[in-house]
Amino acid sequence: GHVVDRLRQSVRDAITARVADASSAGVLAALAVGDQAAIERDDWALYRQTGVAHLMSISGLHVTMFAWLAGLGVGALWRRSRRAMEACPAPLAARWGGLAAACAYAVFAGWGVPAQRTVLMLASVVVLGAAGLRWSWPLVWTVAMVVVTAIDPWALLQ
């Protein structure tokens, strides 16, 4: 298999080996590597009834949160290096670092459609920021939607 698939499988196997409860292991695997097959049918029914089924898959919210946290980490580390700060401002490095982490996480999580769209939206925001354009959030959001729709026209119907 592909390197990423092997890595995802090894993480899933490690979760299964270390978590005694199969139900909990399935949820952790779904949240960590996007493997929803490990969640039992009864658990899916419970999640649907309680309205939290959407949380058991890697969504745009997960990818965005990961990008935000990675950006904070990159920015904090960047500020510790004088040489790095002279080469590139920390906020810009944090944005690009967060985007790179989001891409890596989306690929690791299976590169599902919601993750792809989120990466495109984050990339749109980062490119606008890197270009020095100061647009209002509704306009940035509109640009991100246009980029996603231009690349994936079916996104409007999904």
PDB file of C-alpha atoms in Angstrom:
ATOM      1  CA  GLY A   1       0.000   0.000   0.000  1.00  0.00           C
ATOM      2  CA  HIS A   2       0.795   3.647  -0.066  1.00  0.00           C
ATOM      3  CA  VAL A   3       3.080   5.094   2.632  1.00  0.00           C
ATOM      4  CA  VAL A   4       0.280   7.218   4.102  1.00  0.00           C
ATOM      5  CA  ASP A   5      -2.093   4.239   4.170  1.00  0.00           C
ATOM      6  CA  ARG A   6       0.514   2.141   5.961  1.00  0.00           C
ATOM      7  CA  LEU A   7       1.084   4.900   8.487  1.00  0.00           C
ATOM      8  CA  ARG A   8      -2.666   5.312   9.065  1.00  0.00           C
ATOM      9  CA  GLN A   9      -2.992   1.553   9.543  1.00  0.00           C
ATOM     10  CA  SER A  10      -0.106   1.457  12.022  1.00  0.00           C
ATOM     11  CA  VAL A  11      -1.698   4.247  14.076  1.00  0.00           C
ATOM     12  CA  ARG A  12      -5.057   2.452  13.964  1.00  0.00           C
ATOM     13  CA  ASP A  13      -3.398  -0.820  15.040  1.00  0.00           C
ATOM     14  CA  ALA A  14      -1.613   0.973  17.894  1.00  0.00           C
ATOM     15  CA  ILE A  15      -4.900   2.453  19.098  1.00  0.00           C
ATOM     16  CA  THR A  16      -6.609  -0.935  18.920  1.00  0.00           C
ATOM     17  CA  ALA A  17      -3.750  -2.604  20.802  1.00  0.00           C
ATOM     18  CA  ARG A  18      -3.606  -0.021  23.595  1.00  0.00           C
ATOM     19  CA  VAL A  19      -7.306   0.665  24.193  1.00  0.00           C
ATOM     20  CA  ALA A  20      -9.072  -2.250  25.861  1.00  0.00           C
ATOM     21  CA  ASP A  21     -12.624  -1.182  25.022  1.00  0.00           C
ATOM     22  CA  ALA A  22     -13.315  -1.872  21.329  1.00  0.00           C
ATOM     23  CA  SER A  23     -15.995   0.821  21.164  1.00  0.00           C
ATOM     24  CA  SER A  24     -13.639   3.492  22.507  1.00  0.00           C
ATOM     25  CA  ALA A  25     -10.846   2.293  20.238  1.00  0.00           C
ATOM     26  CA  GLY A  26     -13.142   2.661  17.226  1.00  0.00           C
ATOM     27  CA  VAL A  27     -14.039   6.224  18.170  1.00  0.00           C
ATOM     28  CA  LEU A  28     -10.394   7.129  18.730  1.00  0.00           C
ATOM     29  CA  ALA A  29      -9.414   5.599  15.387  1.00  0.00           C
ATOM     30  CA  ALA A  30     -12.161   7.548  13.636  1.00  0.00           C
ATOM     31  CA  LEU A  31     -11.050  10.810  15.210  1.00  0.00           C
ATOM     32  CA  ALA A  32      -7.322  10.200  14.747  1.00  0.00           C
ATOM     33  CA  VAL A  33      -7.083   8.738  11.251  1.00  0.00           C
ATOM     34  CA  GLY A  34     -10.570   9.056   9.803  1.00  0.00           C
ATOM     35  CA  ASP A  35     -11.260   5.307   9.952  1.00  0.00           C
ATOM     36  CA  GLN A  36     -14.995   5.126  10.564  1.00  0.00           C
ATOM     37  CA  ALA A  37     -15.186   1.391   9.856  1.00  0.00           C
ATOM     38  CA  ALA A  38     -13.958   0.677  13.381  1.00  0.00           C
ATOM     39  CA  ILE A  39     -17.117   2.160  14.923  1.00  0.00           C
ATOM     40  CA  GLU A  40     -19.747  -0.446  15.739  1.00  0.00           C
ATOM     41  CA  ARG A  41     -23.175  -0.292  14.096  1.00  0.00           C
ATOM     42  CA  ASP A  42     -24.929   0.179  17.449  1.00  0.00           C
ATOM     43  CA  ASP A  43     -22.631   3.084  18.284  1.00  0.00           C
ATOM     44  CA  TRP A  44     -23.431   4.744  14.954  1.00  0.00           C
ATOM     45  CA  ALA A  45     -27.133   4.460  15.743  1.00  0.00           C
ATOM     46  CA  LEU A  46     -26.567   6.104  19.130  1.00  0.00           C
ATOM     47  CA  TYR A  47     -24.516   8.903  17.579  1.00  0.00           C
ATOM     48  CA  ARG A  48     -27.206   9.563  14.978  1.00  0.00           C
ATOM     49  CA  GLN A  49     -29.948   9.627  17.623  1.00  0.00           C
ATOM     50  CA  THR A  50     -28.021  12.054  19.798  1.00  0.00           C
ATOM     51  CA  GLY A  51     -26.991  14.258  16.856  1.00  0.00           C
ATOM     52  CA  VAL A  52     -23.222  13.830  17.183  1.00  0.00           C
ATOM     53  CA  ALA A  53     -22.579  11.480  14.243  1.00  0.00           C
ATOM     54  CA  HIS A  54     -20.943  14.281  12.266  1.00  0.00           C
ATOM     55  CA  LEU A  55     -18.275  14.577  14.975  1.00  0.00           C
ATOM     56  CA  MET A  56     -17.071  11.030  14.312  1.00  0.00           C
ATOM     57  CA  SER A  57     -15.582  11.917  10.945  1.00  0.00           C
ATOM     58  CA  ILE A  58     -12.748  14.230  10.038  1.00  0.00           C
ATOM     59  CA  SER A  59     -14.550  17.430   9.152  1.00  0.00           C
ATOM     60  CA  GLY A  60     -13.592  20.918   8.188  1.00  0.00           C
ATOM     61  CA  LEU A  61     -13.807  21.920  11.826  1.00  0.00           C
ATOM     62  CA  HIS A  62     -11.193  19.320  12.792  1.00  0.00           C
ATOM     63  CA  VAL A  63      -8.823  20.382  10.024  1.00  0.00           C
ATOM     64  CA  THR A  64      -9.283  24.085  10.811  1.00  0.00           C
ATOM     65  CA  MET A  65      -8.714  23.514  14.524  1.00  0.00           C
ATOM     66  CA  PHE A  66      -5.558  21.546  13.747  1.00  0.00           C
ATOM     67  CA  ALA A  67      -4.333  24.327  11.428  1.00  0.00           C
ATOM     68  CA  TRP A  68      -5.020  26.945  14.091  1.00  0.00           C
ATOM     69  CA  LEU A  69      -3.155  25.022  16.797  1.00  0.00           C
ATOM     70  CA  ALA A  70      -0.242  24.270  14.465  1.00  0.00           C
ATOM     71  CA  GLY A  71      -0.105  27.929  13.454  1.00  0.00           C
ATOM     72  CA  LEU A  72       0.089  28.959  17.103  1.00  0.00           C
ATOM     73  CA  GLY A  73       2.938  26.483  17.624  1.00  0.00           C
ATOM     74  CA  VAL A  74       4.836  27.591  14.521  1.00  0.00           C
ATOM     75  CA  GLY A  75       4.412  31.242  15.494  1.00  0.00           C
ATOM     76  CA  ALA A  76       5.643  30.626  19.036  1.00  0.00           C
ATOM     77  CA  LEU A  77       8.688  28.705  17.807  1.00  0.00           C
ATOM     78  CA  TRP A  78       9.348  31.236  15.054  1.00  0.00           C
ATOM     79  CA  ARG A  79       9.472  34.093  17.546  1.00  0.00           C
ATOM     80  CA  ARG A  80      12.292  32.330  19.422  1.00  0.00           C
ATOM     81  CA  SER A  81      14.662  32.635  16.464  1.00  0.00           C
ATOM     82  CA  ARG A  82      16.055  36.035  15.593  1.00  0.00           C
ATOM     83  CA  ARG A  83      17.292  34.759  12.231  1.00  0.00           C
ATOM     84  CA  ALA A  84      13.828  33.393  11.355  1.00  0.00           C
ATOM     85  CA  MET A  85      12.169  36.662  12.407  1.00  0.00           C
ATOM     86  CA  GLU A  86      14.523  38.637  10.160  1.00  0.00           C
ATOM     87  CA  ALA A  87      13.701  36.368   7.217  1.00  0.00           C
ATOM     88  CA  CYS A  88       9.931  36.292   7.617  1.00  0.00           C
ATOM     89  CA  PRO A  89       7.449  37.803  10.088  1.00  0.00           C
ATOM     90  CA  ALA A  90       6.087  35.324  12.631  1.00  0.00           C
ATOM     91  CA  PRO A  91       2.392  35.822  11.717  1.00  0.00           C
ATOM     92  CA  LEU A  92       3.111  34.999   8.081  1.00  0.00           C
ATOM     93  CA  ALA A  93       5.192  31.954   9.028  1.00  0.00           C
ATOM     94  CA  ALA A  94       2.428  30.848  11.382  1.00  0.00           C
ATOM     95  CA  ARG A  95      -0.181  31.053   8.608  1.00  0.00           C
ATOM     96  CA  TRP A  96       1.914  29.037   6.155  1.00  0.00           C
ATOM     97  CA  GLY A  97       2.897  26.547   8.866  1.00  0.00           C
ATOM     98  CA  GLY A  98      -0.744  26.094   9.852  1.00  0.00           C
ATOM     99  CA  LEU A  99      -1.706  25.540   6.219  1.00  0.00           C
ATOM    100  CA  ALA A 100       1.073  22.969   5.748  1.00  0.00           C
ATOM    101  CA  ALA A 101      -0.023  21.153   8.915  1.00  0.00           C
ATOM    102  CA  ALA A 102      -3.657  21.214   7.753  1.00  0.00           C
ATOM    103  CA  CYS A 103      -2.641  19.697   4.406  1.00  0.00           C
ATOM    104  CA  ALA A 104      -0.633  16.982   6.130  1.00  0.00           C
ATOM    105  CA  TYR A 105      -3.464  16.209   8.555  1.00  0.00           C
ATOM    106  CA  ALA A 106      -6.061  16.121   5.764  1.00  0.00           C
ATOM    107  CA  VAL A 107      -3.919  13.674   3.767  1.00  0.00           C
ATOM    108  CA  PHE A 108      -3.280  11.565   6.873  1.00  0.00           C
ATOM    109  CA  ALA A 109      -7.003  11.515   7.663  1.00  0.00           C
ATOM    110  CA  GLY A 110      -7.883  10.112   4.241  1.00  0.00           C
ATOM    111  CA  TRP A 111      -8.247  13.306   2.145  1.00  0.00           C
ATOM    112  CA  GLY A 112     -12.032  13.259   2.311  1.00  0.00           C
ATOM    113  CA  VAL A 113     -14.123  15.857   0.506  1.00  0.00           C
ATOM    114  CA  PRO A 114     -14.743  18.032   3.618  1.00  0.00           C
ATOM    115  CA  ALA A 115     -11.011  18.042   4.366  1.00  0.00           C
ATOM    116  CA  GLN A 116     -10.171  18.966   0.761  1.00  0.00           C
ATOM    117  CA  ARG A 117     -12.593  21.883   0.792  1.00  0.00           C
ATOM    118  CA  THR A 118     -11.256  23.105   4.104  1.00  0.00           C
ATOM    119  CA  VAL A 119      -7.670  23.020   2.854  1.00  0.00           C
ATOM    120  CA  LEU A 120      -8.731  25.013  -0.227  1.00  0.00           C
ATOM    121  CA  MET A 121     -10.484  27.579   1.964  1.00  0.00           C
ATOM    122  CA  LEU A 122      -7.522  27.846   4.326  1.00  0.00           C
ATOM    123  CA  ALA A 123      -5.169  28.215   1.346  1.00  0.00           C
ATOM    124  CA  SER A 124      -7.328  31.039  -0.012  1.00  0.00           C
ATOM    125  CA  VAL A 125      -7.174  32.872   3.300  1.00  0.00           C
ATOM    126  CA  VAL A 126      -3.413  32.357   3.642  1.00  0.00           C
ATOM    127  CA  VAL A 127      -2.696  33.532   0.074  1.00  0.00           C
ATOM    128  CA  LEU A 128      -4.829  36.654   0.555  1.00  0.00           C
ATOM    129  CA  GLY A 129      -3.000  37.378   3.805  1.00  0.00           C
ATOM    130  CA  ALA A 130       0.415  36.730   2.250  1.00  0.00           C
ATOM    131  CA  ALA A 131      -0.436  39.098  -0.585  1.00  0.00           C
ATOM    132  CA  GLY A 132      -0.985  41.815   1.997  1.00  0.00           C
ATOM    133  CA  LEU A 133      -4.622  42.253   1.089  1.00  0.00           C
ATOM    134  CA  ARG A 134      -6.761  43.453   3.994  1.00  0.00           C
ATOM    135  CA  TRP A 135     -10.255  42.315   3.172  1.00  0.00           C
ATOM    136  CA  SER A 136     -13.236  41.995   5.470  1.00  0.00           C
ATOM    137  CA  TRP A 137     -14.058  38.471   6.656  1.00  0.00           C
ATOM    138  CA  PRO A 138     -17.271  38.238   4.604  1.00  0.00           C
ATOM    139  CA  LEU A 139     -15.262  39.048   1.473  1.00  0.00           C
ATOM    140  CA  VAL A 140     -12.505  36.552   2.369  1.00  0.00           C
ATOM    141  CA  TRP A 141     -15.194  33.931   3.009  1.00  0.00           C
ATOM    142  CA  THR A 142     -16.744  34.712  -0.390  1.00  0.00           C
ATOM    143  CA  VAL A 143     -13.368  34.329  -2.130  1.00  0.00           C
ATOM    144  CA  ALA A 144     -12.832  30.996  -0.376  1.00  0.00           C
ATOM    145  CA  MET A 145     -16.271  29.798  -1.510  1.00  0.00           C
ATOM    146  CA  VAL A 146     -15.567  30.893  -5.089  1.00  0.00           C
ATOM    147  CA  VAL A 147     -12.240  29.028  -5.094  1.00  0.00           C
ATOM    148  CA  VAL A 148     -13.850  25.847  -3.781  1.00  0.00           C
ATOM    149  CA  THR A 149     -16.731  26.112  -6.248  1.00  0.00           C
ATOM    150  CA  ALA A 150     -14.374  26.768  -9.164  1.00  0.00           C
ATOM    151  CA  ILE A 151     -12.303  23.696  -8.322  1.00  0.00           C
ATOM    152  CA  ASP A 152     -15.238  21.488  -7.274  1.00  0.00           C
ATOM    153  CA  PRO A 153     -18.534  22.682  -8.832  1.00  0.00           C
ATOM    154  CA  TRP A 154     -20.396  19.758  -7.273  1.00  0.00           C
ATOM    155  CA  ALA A 155     -19.592  21.135  -3.829  1.00  0.00           C
ATOM    156  CA  LEU A 156     -22.761  23.226  -4.045  1.00  0.00           C
ATOM    157  CA  LEU A 157     -24.891  20.093  -4.229  1.00  0.00           C
ATOM    158  CA  GLN A 158     -23.143  18.037  -1.545  1.00  0.00           C
TER     159      GLN A 158
END
